[in-house]
Amino acid sequence: MEKCMEDILQQNDANWPECAATSYPALLRLTQVNNIFIQIIKECVESYGLQSSDFNLLSSLRRNPSPHVLSPTELYQSMLFSSGGLTKVLTRLEKEALIERCENPDDKRSKLVKLSQKGKLLVEEIMPVLHQREKRMVAALSSEDLTQLDGLMQRITLPYNTGWKTG
């Protein structure tokens, strides 16, 4: 895949110099790294019979304090799903008994989403496997490299942390 990225950069230089002059190869490589990372997650969670969106929802619930309950709005905000997408995931996970829907004492029109014991055990089984695959992905980097990379990514994302407005 790296050869492909080099080809893209060389083709831009040769055939679209005005684009090459203003593009940032590091951002193209970041896109490539993101695509690889998404594929690693996808392959890992699919081996457990889940979709990436399922795992995203289960892990969002798990990282909240016990009893691991969020409103659909809180899930929607933390997961960047459309409400239709979230509804489909909730339905699928409830059918598999990985989540439970509970009464919301603050809003009788909506139900809270709770991570079931089965869902908790599953997400806790997957996470170490995923972390091992992530570790292999960054094996070429030292701990200092990873710290530096994290700092750089934080600096890039800081202006966008309050929302995804790019204007």
N, CA and C atoms as an extended XYZ file, in Angstrom:
501
Properties=species:S:1:pos:R:3:atomname:S:1:resname:S:1:resid:I:1 pbc="F F F"
N         0.824       -1.202        0.000 N   MET     1
C         0.000        0.000        0.000 CA  MET     1
C         0.863        1.260        0.000 C   MET     1
N         2.035        1.193        0.625 N   GLU     2
C         2.923        2.354        0.637 CA  GLU     2
C         3.339        2.721       -0.781 C   GLU     2
N         3.635        1.719       -1.615 N   LYS     3
C         3.996        1.978       -3.008 CA  LYS     3
C         2.881        2.759       -3.686 C   LYS     3
N         1.666        2.383       -3.428 N   CYS     4
C         0.518        3.069       -4.006 CA  CYS     4
C         0.509        4.539       -3.598 C   CYS     4
N         0.793        4.834       -2.337 N   MET     5
C         0.816        6.219       -1.872 CA  MET     5
C         1.929        6.990       -2.583 C   MET     5
N         3.089        6.366       -2.754 N   GLU     6
C         4.188        7.022       -3.469 CA  GLU     6
C         3.782        7.302       -4.913 C   GLU     6
N         3.067        6.361       -5.524 N   ASP     7
C         2.575        6.572       -6.892 CA  ASP     7
C         1.632        7.764       -6.953 C   ASP     7
N         0.736        7.858       -5.991 N   ILE     8
C        -0.207        8.982       -5.952 CA  ILE     8
C         0.549       10.304       -5.860 C   ILE     8
N         1.518       10.363       -4.980 N   LEU     9
C         2.287       11.601       -4.807 CA  LEU     9
C         3.076       11.942       -6.066 C   LEU     9
N         3.693       10.941       -6.690 N   GLN    10
C         4.455       11.181       -7.930 CA  GLN    10
C         3.535       11.592       -9.073 C   GLN    10
N         2.373       10.962       -9.170 N   GLN    11
C         1.419       11.326      -10.225 CA  GLN    11
C         0.921       12.755      -10.038 C   GLN    11
N         0.678       13.144       -8.781 N   ASN    12
C         0.281       14.530       -8.531 CA  ASN    12
C         1.382       15.491       -8.979 C   ASN    12
N         2.629       15.183       -8.606 N   ASP    13
C         3.757       16.038       -8.999 CA  ASP    13
C         3.846       16.170      -10.513 C   ASP    13
N         3.722       15.044      -11.206 N   ALA    14
C         3.909       15.043      -12.658 CA  ALA    14
C         2.721       15.591      -13.429 C   ALA    14
N         1.499       15.288      -12.972 N   ASN    15
C         0.314       15.564      -13.779 CA  ASN    15
C        -0.616       16.642      -13.242 C   ASN    15
N        -0.385       17.040      -11.994 N   TRP    16
C        -1.258       18.040      -11.385 CA  TRP    16
C        -0.420       18.875      -10.425 C   TRP    16
N         0.581       19.556      -10.942 N   PRO    17
C         1.540       20.249      -10.075 CA  PRO    17
C         0.907       21.310       -9.175 C   PRO    17
N        -0.154       21.960       -9.654 N   GLU    18
C        -0.796       22.968       -8.798 CA  GLU    18
C        -1.449       22.325       -7.578 C   GLU    18
N        -1.914       21.093       -7.712 N   CYS    19
C        -2.455       20.357       -6.569 CA  CYS    19
C        -1.324       19.884       -5.671 C   CYS    19
N        -0.276       19.338       -6.283 N   ALA    20
C         0.865       18.824       -5.516 CA  ALA    20
C         1.518       19.927       -4.699 C   ALA    20
N         1.526       21.132       -5.225 N   ALA    21
C         2.182       22.244       -4.534 CA  ALA    21
C         1.445       22.657       -3.266 C   ALA    21
N         0.160       22.388       -3.202 N   THR    22
C        -0.624       22.821       -2.036 CA  THR    22
C        -1.133       21.664       -1.187 C   THR    22
N        -0.827       20.421       -1.579 N   SER    23
C        -1.287       19.278       -0.782 CA  SER    23
C        -0.250       18.929        0.279 C   SER    23
N        -0.696       18.156        1.248 N   TYR    24
C         0.170       17.740        2.339 CA  TYR    24
C         0.262       16.218        2.332 C   TYR    24
N         1.400       15.673        1.909 N   PRO    25
C         1.543       14.212        1.900 CA  PRO    25
C         1.232       13.569        3.247 C   PRO    25
N         1.537       14.257        4.329 N   ALA    26
C         1.248       13.687        5.652 CA  ALA    26
C        -0.246       13.446        5.836 C   ALA    26
N        -1.091       14.322        5.299 N   LEU    27
C        -2.533       14.128        5.438 CA  LEU    27
C        -3.020       12.968        4.566 C   LEU    27
N        -2.403       12.801        3.391 N   LEU    28
C        -2.740       11.638        2.572 CA  LEU    28
C        -2.348       10.353        3.294 C   LEU    28
N        -1.185       10.361        3.933 N   ARG    29
C        -0.750        9.182        4.684 CA  ARG    29
C        -1.652        8.955        5.906 C   ARG    29
N        -2.112       10.039        6.519 N   LEU    30
C        -3.034        9.914        7.645 CA  LEU    30
C        -4.334        9.247        7.190 C   LEU    30
N        -4.800        9.605        6.014 N   THR    31
C        -5.986        8.961        5.453 CA  THR    31
C        -5.726        7.474        5.243 C   THR    31
N        -4.555        7.149        4.741 N   GLN    32
C        -4.186        5.757        4.525 CA  GLN    32
C        -4.126        4.994        5.846 C   GLN    32
N        -3.526        5.592        6.869 N   VAL    33
C        -3.454        4.969        8.195 CA  VAL    33
C        -4.870        4.762        8.744 C   VAL    33
N        -5.726        5.760        8.595 N   ASN    34
C        -7.103        5.645        9.065 CA  ASN    34
C        -7.818        4.492        8.368 C   ASN    34
N        -7.636        4.363        7.060 N   ASN    35
C        -8.277        3.274        6.324 CA  ASN    35
C        -7.782        1.917        6.804 C   ASN    35
N        -6.480        1.804        7.062 N   ILE    36
C        -5.927        0.559        7.585 CA  ILE    36
C        -6.522        0.256        8.959 C   ILE    36
N        -6.590        1.273        9.811 N   PHE    37
C        -7.125        1.096       11.162 CA  PHE    37
C        -8.595        0.671       11.126 C   PHE    37
N        -9.367        1.290       10.274 N   ILE    38
C       -10.785        0.919       10.135 CA  ILE    38
C       -10.907       -0.531        9.685 C   ILE    38
N       -10.040       -0.953        8.775 N   GLN    39
C       -10.063       -2.342        8.298 CA  GLN    39
C        -9.691       -3.319        9.414 C   GLN    39
N        -8.717       -2.951       10.242 N   ILE    40
C        -8.324       -3.794       11.377 CA  ILE    40
C        -9.502       -3.971       12.332 C   ILE    40
N       -10.176       -2.884       12.657 N   ILE    41
C       -11.346       -2.956       13.541 CA  ILE    41
C       -12.425       -3.827       12.902 C   ILE    41
N       -12.707       -3.570       11.638 N   LYS    42
C       -13.762       -4.305       10.930 CA  LYS    42
C       -13.496       -5.806       10.953 C   LYS    42
N       -12.280       -6.207       10.583 N   GLU    43
C       -11.952       -7.633       10.554 CA  GLU    43
C       -12.027       -8.258       11.944 C   GLU    43
N       -11.571       -7.525       12.942 N   CYS    44
C       -11.595       -8.053       14.306 CA  CYS    44
C       -13.026       -8.268       14.788 C   CYS    44
N       -13.844       -7.233       14.703 N   VAL    45
C       -15.198       -7.355       15.257 CA  VAL    45
C       -16.076       -8.275       14.423 C   VAL    45
N       -15.830       -8.344       13.118 N   GLU    46
C       -16.618       -9.261       12.291 CA  GLU    46
C       -16.338      -10.711       12.650 C   GLU    46
N       -15.125      -10.987       13.152 N   SER    47
C       -14.823      -12.361       13.563 CA  SER    47
C       -15.647      -12.762       14.796 C   SER    47
N       -16.261      -11.798       15.458 N   TYR    48
C       -17.150      -12.055       16.594 CA  TYR    48
C       -18.623      -11.911       16.192 C   TYR    48
N       -18.882      -11.765       14.907 N   GLY    49
C       -20.257      -11.660       14.433 CA  GLY    49
C       -20.872      -10.287       14.593 C   GLY    49
N       -20.046       -9.265       14.761 N   LEU    50
C       -20.544       -7.892       14.923 CA  LEU    50
C       -20.156       -7.039       13.727 C   LEU    50
N       -20.868       -5.956       13.559 N   GLN    51
C       -20.463       -4.911       12.630 CA  GLN    51
C       -19.691       -3.858       13.427 C   GLN    51
N       -18.905       -3.048       12.739 N   SER    52
C       -18.127       -2.007       13.419 CA  SER    52
C       -19.026       -1.079       14.226 C   SER    52
N       -20.188       -0.745       13.682 N   SER    53
C       -21.111        0.140       14.392 CA  SER    53
C       -21.637       -0.516       15.670 C   SER    53
N       -21.820       -1.836       15.650 N   ASP    54
C       -22.253       -2.560       16.842 CA  ASP    54
C       -21.196       -2.433       17.938 C   ASP    54
N       -19.957       -2.689       17.549 N   PHE    55
C       -18.857       -2.617       18.507 CA  PHE    55
C       -18.691       -1.198       19.037 C   PHE    55
N       -18.835       -0.224       18.163 N   ASN    56
C       -18.735        1.178       18.572 CA  ASN    56
C       -19.768        1.495       19.649 C   ASN    56
N       -20.995        1.037       19.464 N   LEU    57
C       -22.050        1.282       20.442 CA  LEU    57
C       -21.770        0.548       21.752 C   LEU    57
N       -21.393       -0.725       21.656 N   LEU    58
C       -21.113       -1.499       22.872 CA  LEU    58
C       -19.956       -0.891       23.658 C   LEU    58
N       -18.897       -0.491       22.975 N   SER    59
C       -17.754        0.090       23.680 CA  SER    59
C       -18.088        1.473       24.228 C   SER    59
N       -18.968        2.223       23.552 N   SER    60
C       -19.415        3.517       24.092 CA  SER    60
C       -20.150        3.329       25.412 C   SER    60
N       -21.007        2.315       25.468 N   LEU    61
C       -21.709        2.023       26.719 CA  LEU    61
C       -20.731        1.553       27.790 C   LEU    61
N       -19.798        0.687       27.417 N   ARG    62
C       -18.875        0.094       28.405 CA  ARG    62
C       -17.966        1.128       29.050 C   ARG    62
N       -17.566        2.155       28.309 N   ARG    63
C       -16.645        3.138       28.888 CA  ARG    63
C       -17.343        4.107       29.847 C   ARG    63
N       -18.658        4.018       29.951 N   ASN    64
C       -19.396        4.808       30.935 CA  ASN    64
C       -19.498        4.026       32.231 C   ASN    64
N       -19.668        4.739       33.349 N   PRO    65
C       -19.712        4.040       34.642 CA  PRO    65
C       -20.848        3.031       34.713 C   PRO    65
N       -20.649        2.020       35.525 N   SER    66
C       -21.677        1.021       35.765 CA  SER    66
C       -22.917        1.734       36.284 C   SER    66
N       -24.074        1.403       35.809 N   PRO    67
C       -24.505        0.220       35.082 CA  PRO    67
C       -24.432        0.360       33.550 C   PRO    67
N       -23.599        1.264       33.015 N   HIS    68
C       -23.359        1.396       31.579 CA  HIS    68
C       -24.648        1.717       30.825 C   HIS    68
N       -25.273        2.835       31.210 N   VAL    69
C       -26.546        3.251       30.631 CA  VAL    69
C       -26.402        4.644       30.038 C   VAL    69
N       -26.937        4.827       28.820 N   LEU    70
C       -26.978        6.132       28.171 CA  LEU    70
C       -28.325        6.301       27.496 C   LEU    70
N       -28.703        7.537       27.312 N   SER    71
C       -29.901        7.815       26.520 CA  SER    71
C       -29.527        7.693       25.045 C   SER    71
N       -30.512        7.484       24.181 N   PRO    72
C       -30.212        7.452       22.746 CA  PRO    72
C       -29.535        8.744       22.270 C   PRO    72
N       -29.918        9.869       22.826 N   THR    73
C       -29.293       11.147       22.447 CA  THR    73
C       -27.817       11.158       22.817 C   THR    73
N       -27.488       10.667       24.014 N   GLU    74
C       -26.081       10.606       24.429 CA  GLU    74
C       -25.292        9.669       23.522 C   GLU    74
N       -25.892        8.545       23.168 N   LEU    75
C       -25.234        7.631       22.231 CA  LEU    75
C       -25.054        8.296       20.871 C   LEU    75
N       -26.086        8.914       20.388 N   TYR    76
C       -26.054        9.597       19.097 CA  TYR    76
C       -24.915       10.617       19.069 C   TYR    76
N       -24.772       11.396       20.120 N   GLN    77
C       -23.737       12.422       20.184 CA  GLN    77
C       -22.337       11.827       20.271 C   GLN    77
N       -22.199       10.701       20.950 N   SER    78
C       -20.868       10.117       21.117 CA  SER    78
C       -20.443        9.261       19.936 C   SER    78
N       -21.378        8.868       19.081 N   MET    79
C       -21.055        7.930       18.015 CA  MET    79
C       -21.109        8.509       16.611 C   MET    79
N       -21.609        9.709       16.449 N   LEU    80
C       -21.693       10.351       15.139 CA  LEU    80
C       -22.519        9.557       14.136 C   LEU    80
N       -23.590        8.915       14.615 N   PHE    81
C       -24.502        8.191       13.736 CA  PHE    81
C       -25.680        9.071       13.395 C   PHE    81
N       -26.279        8.790       12.261 N   SER    82
C       -27.581        9.375       12.010 CA  SER    82
C       -28.571        8.653       12.923 C   SER    82
N       -29.661        9.315       13.250 N   SER    83
C       -30.620        8.674       14.161 CA  SER    83
C       -31.163        7.384       13.560 C   SER    83
N       -31.338        7.330       12.239 N   GLY    84
C       -31.796        6.104       11.593 CA  GLY    84
C       -30.780        4.990       11.733 C   GLY    84
N       -29.518        5.331       11.574 N   GLY    85
C       -28.455        4.352       11.737 CA  GLY    85
C       -28.397        3.831       13.153 C   GLY    85
N       -28.557        4.718       14.111 N   LEU    86
C       -28.520        4.326       15.511 CA  LEU    86
C       -29.687        3.401       15.831 C   LEU    86
N       -30.840        3.709       15.317 N   THR    87
C       -32.022        2.878       15.571 CA  THR    87
C       -31.800        1.459       15.061 C   THR    87
N       -31.215        1.320       13.878 N   LYS    88
C       -30.955       -0.013       13.328 CA  LYS    88
C       -29.967       -0.789       14.195 C   LYS    88
N       -28.933       -0.119       14.665 N   VAL    89
C       -27.938       -0.780       15.507 CA  VAL    89
C       -28.571       -1.198       16.831 C   VAL    89
N       -29.348       -0.300       17.438 N   LEU    90
C       -30.018       -0.622       18.698 CA  LEU    90
C       -30.936       -1.830       18.538 C   LEU    90
N       -31.691       -1.857       17.474 N   THR    91
C       -32.603       -2.976       17.221 CA  THR    91
C       -31.831       -4.284       17.082 C   THR    91
N       -30.749       -4.251       16.311 N   ARG    92
C       -29.948       -5.456       16.094 CA  ARG    92
C       -29.325       -5.953       17.401 C   ARG    92
N       -28.764       -5.037       18.191 N   LEU    93
C       -28.105       -5.443       19.433 CA  LEU    93
C       -29.100       -5.887       20.500 C   LEU    93
N       -30.272       -5.283       20.512 N   GLU    94
C       -31.297       -5.722       21.456 CA  GLU    94
C       -31.777       -7.130       21.094 C   GLU    94
N       -31.922       -7.394       19.814 N   LYS    95
C       -32.341       -8.721       19.352 CA  LYS    95
C       -31.317       -9.781       19.759 C   LYS    95
N       -30.038       -9.418       19.770 N   GLU    96
C       -28.967      -10.346       20.166 CA  GLU    96
C       -28.744      -10.372       21.676 C   GLU    96
N       -29.550       -9.613       22.432 N   ALA    97
C       -29.470       -9.524       23.898 CA  ALA    97
C       -28.132       -8.950       24.375 C   ALA    97
N       -27.534       -8.084       23.544 N   LEU    98
C       -26.282       -7.430       23.929 CA  LEU    98
C       -26.531       -6.102       24.631 C   LEU    98
N       -27.737       -5.571       24.445 N   ILE    99
C       -28.177       -4.373       25.163 CA  ILE    99
C       -29.603       -4.604       25.650 C   ILE    99
N       -30.019       -3.756       26.578 N   GLU   100
C       -31.400       -3.770       27.065 CA  GLU   100
C       -31.945       -2.361       26.940 C   GLU   100
N       -33.225       -2.247       26.702 N   ARG   101
C       -33.885       -0.948       26.666 CA  ARG   101
C       -34.680       -0.814       27.965 C   ARG   101
N       -34.462        0.277       28.704 N   CYS   102
C       -35.086        0.487       30.010 CA  CYS   102
C       -35.895        1.786       29.996 C   CYS   102
N       -36.834        1.860       30.892 N   GLU   103
C       -37.618        3.090       31.036 CA  GLU   103
C       -36.699        4.248       31.413 C   GLU   103
N       -36.993        5.413       30.849 N   ASN   104
C       -36.246        6.627       31.160 CA  ASN   104
C       -37.065        7.453       32.144 C   ASN   104
N       -36.636        7.570       33.405 N   PRO   105
C       -37.433        8.304       34.389 CA  PRO   105
C       -37.532        9.798       34.076 C   PRO   105
N       -36.613       10.313       33.264 N   ASP   106
C       -36.622       11.739       32.925 CA  ASP   106
C       -37.409       12.052       31.666 C   ASP   106
N       -37.702       11.043       30.870 N   ASP   107
C       -38.403       11.270       29.605 CA  ASP   107
C       -39.167       10.006       29.237 C   ASP   107
N       -40.463       10.006       29.477 N   LYS   108
C       -41.289        8.815       29.243 CA  LYS   108
C       -41.399        8.466       27.755 C   LYS   108
N       -41.020        9.416       26.867 N   ARG   109
C       -41.111        9.153       25.430 CA  ARG   109
C       -39.936        8.353       24.899 C   ARG   109
N       -38.846        8.279       25.659 N   SER   110
C       -37.680        7.540       25.168 CA  SER   110
C       -37.257        6.495       26.186 C   SER   110
N       -36.475        5.548       25.718 N   LYS   111
C       -35.951        4.501       26.589 CA  LYS   111
C       -34.444        4.648       26.676 C   LYS   111
N       -33.902        4.307       27.827 N   LEU   112
C       -32.454        4.301       28.012 CA  LEU   112
C       -31.879        3.028       27.410 C   LEU   112
N       -30.610        3.073       27.080 N   VAL   113
C       -29.916        1.920       26.522 CA  VAL   113
C       -28.903        1.450       27.555 C   VAL   113
N       -28.988        0.174       27.902 N   LYS   114
C       -28.108       -0.397       28.919 CA  LYS   114
C       -27.330       -1.566       28.325 C   LYS   114
N       -26.053       -1.604       28.615 N   LEU   115
C       -25.217       -2.723       28.207 CA  LEU   115
C       -25.616       -3.941       29.045 C   LEU   115
N       -26.007       -5.029       28.376 N   SER   116
C       -26.370       -6.249       29.101 CA  SER   116
C       -25.101       -6.952       29.572 C   SER   116
N       -25.265       -7.906       30.453 N   GLN   117
C       -24.110       -8.684       30.914 CA  GLN   117
C       -23.462       -9.406       29.739 C   GLN   117
N       -24.269       -9.948       28.847 N   LYS   118
C       -23.747      -10.627       27.654 CA  LYS   118
C       -22.949       -9.646       26.786 C   LYS   118
N       -23.477       -8.434       26.605 N   GLY   119
C       -22.786       -7.421       25.812 CA  GLY   119
C       -21.493       -6.974       26.460 C   GLY   119
N       -21.522       -6.841       27.780 N   LYS   120
C       -20.325       -6.440       28.534 CA  LYS   120
C       -19.227       -7.483       28.392 C   LYS   120
N       -19.590       -8.751       28.545 N   LEU   121
C       -18.611       -9.831       28.410 CA  LEU   121
C       -18.032       -9.874       26.996 C   LEU   121
N       -18.888       -9.669       25.998 N   LEU   122
C       -18.427       -9.713       24.614 CA  LEU   122
C       -17.465       -8.566       24.309 C   LEU   122
N       -17.819       -7.357       24.669 N   VAL   123
C       -16.956       -6.214       24.361 CA  VAL   123
C       -15.643       -6.316       25.145 C   VAL   123
N       -15.693       -6.857       26.352 N   GLU   124
C       -14.472       -7.039       27.140 CA  GLU   124
C       -13.605       -8.175       26.590 C   GLU   124
N       -14.199       -9.102       25.864 N   GLU   125
C       -13.432      -10.155       25.197 CA  GLU   125
C       -12.755       -9.616       23.929 C   GLU   125
N       -13.470       -8.780       23.205 N   ILE   126
C       -12.957       -8.248       21.936 CA  ILE   126
C       -11.839       -7.231       22.148 C   ILE   126
N       -11.986       -6.366       23.140 N   MET   127
C       -11.065       -5.235       23.286 CA  MET   127
C        -9.595       -5.654       23.382 C   MET   127
N        -9.212       -6.651       24.185 N   PRO   128
C        -7.795       -7.031       24.221 CA  PRO   128
C        -7.286       -7.564       22.876 C   PRO   128
N        -8.137       -8.265       22.139 N   VAL   129
C        -7.755       -8.772       20.819 CA  VAL   129
C        -7.515       -7.590       19.876 C   VAL   129
N        -8.416       -6.632       19.918 N   LEU   130
C        -8.263       -5.437       19.086 CA  LEU   130
C        -6.999       -4.668       19.467 C   LEU   130
N        -6.743       -4.550       20.756 N   HIS   131
C        -5.536       -3.835       21.201 CA  HIS   131
C        -4.265       -4.527       20.718 C   HIS   131
N        -4.259       -5.849       20.661 N   GLN   132
C        -3.096       -6.577       20.128 CA  GLN   132
C        -2.887       -6.264       18.647 C   GLN   132
N        -3.969       -6.180       17.906 N   ARG   133
C        -3.868       -5.854       16.473 CA  ARG   133
C        -3.408       -4.408       16.287 C   ARG   133
N        -3.899       -3.510       17.136 N   GLU   134
C        -3.452       -2.115       17.076 CA  GLU   134
C        -1.969       -2.023       17.392 C   GLU   134
N        -1.538       -2.822       18.363 N   LYS   135
C        -0.130       -2.827       18.762 CA  LYS   135
C         0.761       -3.248       17.598 C   LYS   135
N         0.320       -4.255       16.850 N   ARG   136
C         1.080       -4.681       15.667 CA  ARG   136
C         1.126       -3.568       14.625 C   ARG   136
N         0.035       -2.821       14.514 N   MET   137
C        -0.032       -1.746       13.529 CA  MET   137
C         1.023       -0.668       13.795 C   MET   137
N         1.268       -0.373       15.052 N   VAL   138
C         2.203        0.712       15.395 CA  VAL   138
C         3.551        0.178       15.876 C   VAL   138
N         3.831       -1.089       15.600 N   ALA   139
C         5.059       -1.720       16.093 CA  ALA   139
C         6.328       -1.022       15.614 C   ALA   139
N         6.271       -0.368       14.477 N   ALA   140
C         7.461        0.307       13.949 CA  ALA   140
C         7.777        1.605       14.695 C   ALA   140
N         6.872        2.033       15.569 N   LEU   141
C         7.058        3.291       16.296 CA  LEU   141
C         7.503        3.036       17.727 C   LEU   141
N         8.398        3.884       18.205 N   SER   142
C         8.817        3.805       19.611 CA  SER   142
C         7.737        4.468       20.469 C   SER   142
N         7.842        4.299       21.777 N   SER   143
C         6.880        4.963       22.666 CA  SER   143
C         7.007        6.478       22.534 C   SER   143
N         8.222        6.972       22.309 N   GLU   144
C         8.413        8.412       22.105 CA  GLU   144
C         7.745        8.867       20.804 C   GLU   144
N         7.869        8.047       19.747 N   ASP   145
C         7.203        8.357       18.478 CA  ASP   145
C         5.693        8.449       18.675 C   ASP   145
N         5.141        7.473       19.415 N   LEU   146
C         3.690        7.459       19.644 CA  LEU   146
C         3.244        8.669       20.447 C   LEU   146
N         4.042        9.066       21.430 N   THR   147
C         3.718       10.258       22.217 CA  THR   147
C         3.747       11.494       21.326 C   THR   147
N         4.750       11.590       20.492 N   GLN   148
C         4.858       12.729       19.579 CA  GLN   148
C         3.697       12.734       18.582 C   GLN   148
N         3.378       11.574       18.020 N   LEU   149
C         2.270       11.467       17.077 CA  LEU   149
C         0.963       11.883       17.738 C   LEU   149
N         0.743       11.426       18.964 N   ASP   150
C        -0.471       11.796       19.691 CA  ASP   150
C        -0.543       13.303       19.879 C   ASP   150
N         0.552       13.913       20.264 N   GLY   151
C         0.579       15.365       20.438 CA  GLY   151
C         0.277       16.107       19.146 C   GLY   151
N         0.835       15.634       18.046 N   LEU   152
C         0.576       16.263       16.748 CA  LEU   152
C        -0.892       16.120       16.350 C   LEU   152
N        -1.446       14.929       16.548 N   MET   153
C        -2.860       14.710       16.212 CA  MET   153
C        -3.769       15.583       17.090 C   MET   153
N        -3.406       15.742       18.361 N   GLN   154
C        -4.183       16.619       19.240 CA  GLN   154
C        -4.162       18.051       18.725 C   GLN   154
N        -3.014       18.512       18.280 N   ARG   155
C        -2.908       19.881       17.765 CA  ARG   155
C        -3.739       20.062       16.507 C   ARG   155
N        -3.766       19.039       15.650 N   ILE   156
C        -4.566       19.138       14.430 CA  ILE   156
C        -6.053       19.156       14.755 C   ILE   156
N        -6.488       18.298       15.690 N   THR   157
C        -7.924       18.162       15.962 CA  THR   157
C        -8.475       19.200       16.926 C   THR   157
N        -7.624       19.887       17.655 N   LEU   158
C        -8.093       20.844       18.667 CA  LEU   158
C        -9.132       21.834       18.142 C   LEU   158
N        -8.929       22.459       16.991 N   PRO   159
C        -9.950       23.410       16.529 CA  PRO   159
C       -11.292       22.781       16.196 C   PRO   159
N       -11.305       21.463       16.008 N   TYR   160
C       -12.537       20.769       15.608 CA  TYR   160
C       -13.220       20.054       16.757 C   TYR   160
N       -12.640       20.107       17.950 N   ASN   161
C       -13.186       19.365       19.085 CA  ASN   161
C       -14.544       19.868       19.553 C   ASN   161
N       -14.918       21.056       19.180 N   THR   162
C       -16.224       21.575       19.587 CA  THR   162
C       -17.289       21.310       18.551 C   THR   162
N       -16.944       20.610       17.519 N   GLY   163
C       -17.898       20.289       16.450 CA  GLY   163
C       -17.134       20.069       15.167 C   GLY   163
N       -17.844       19.620       14.148 N   TRP   164
C       -17.176       19.282       12.895 CA  TRP   164
C       -17.370       20.353       11.835 C   TRP   164
N       -17.371       21.607       12.254 N   LYS   165
C       -17.487       22.703       11.291 CA  LYS   165
C       -16.119       22.964       10.689 C   LYS   165
N       -16.047       22.965        9.381 N   THR   166
C       -14.767       23.134        8.709 CA  THR   166
C       -14.641       24.501        8.041 C   THR   166
N       -15.633       25.344        8.145 N   GLY   167
C       -15.623       26.642        7.469 CA  GLY   167
C       -14.803       27.600        8.156 C   GLY   167
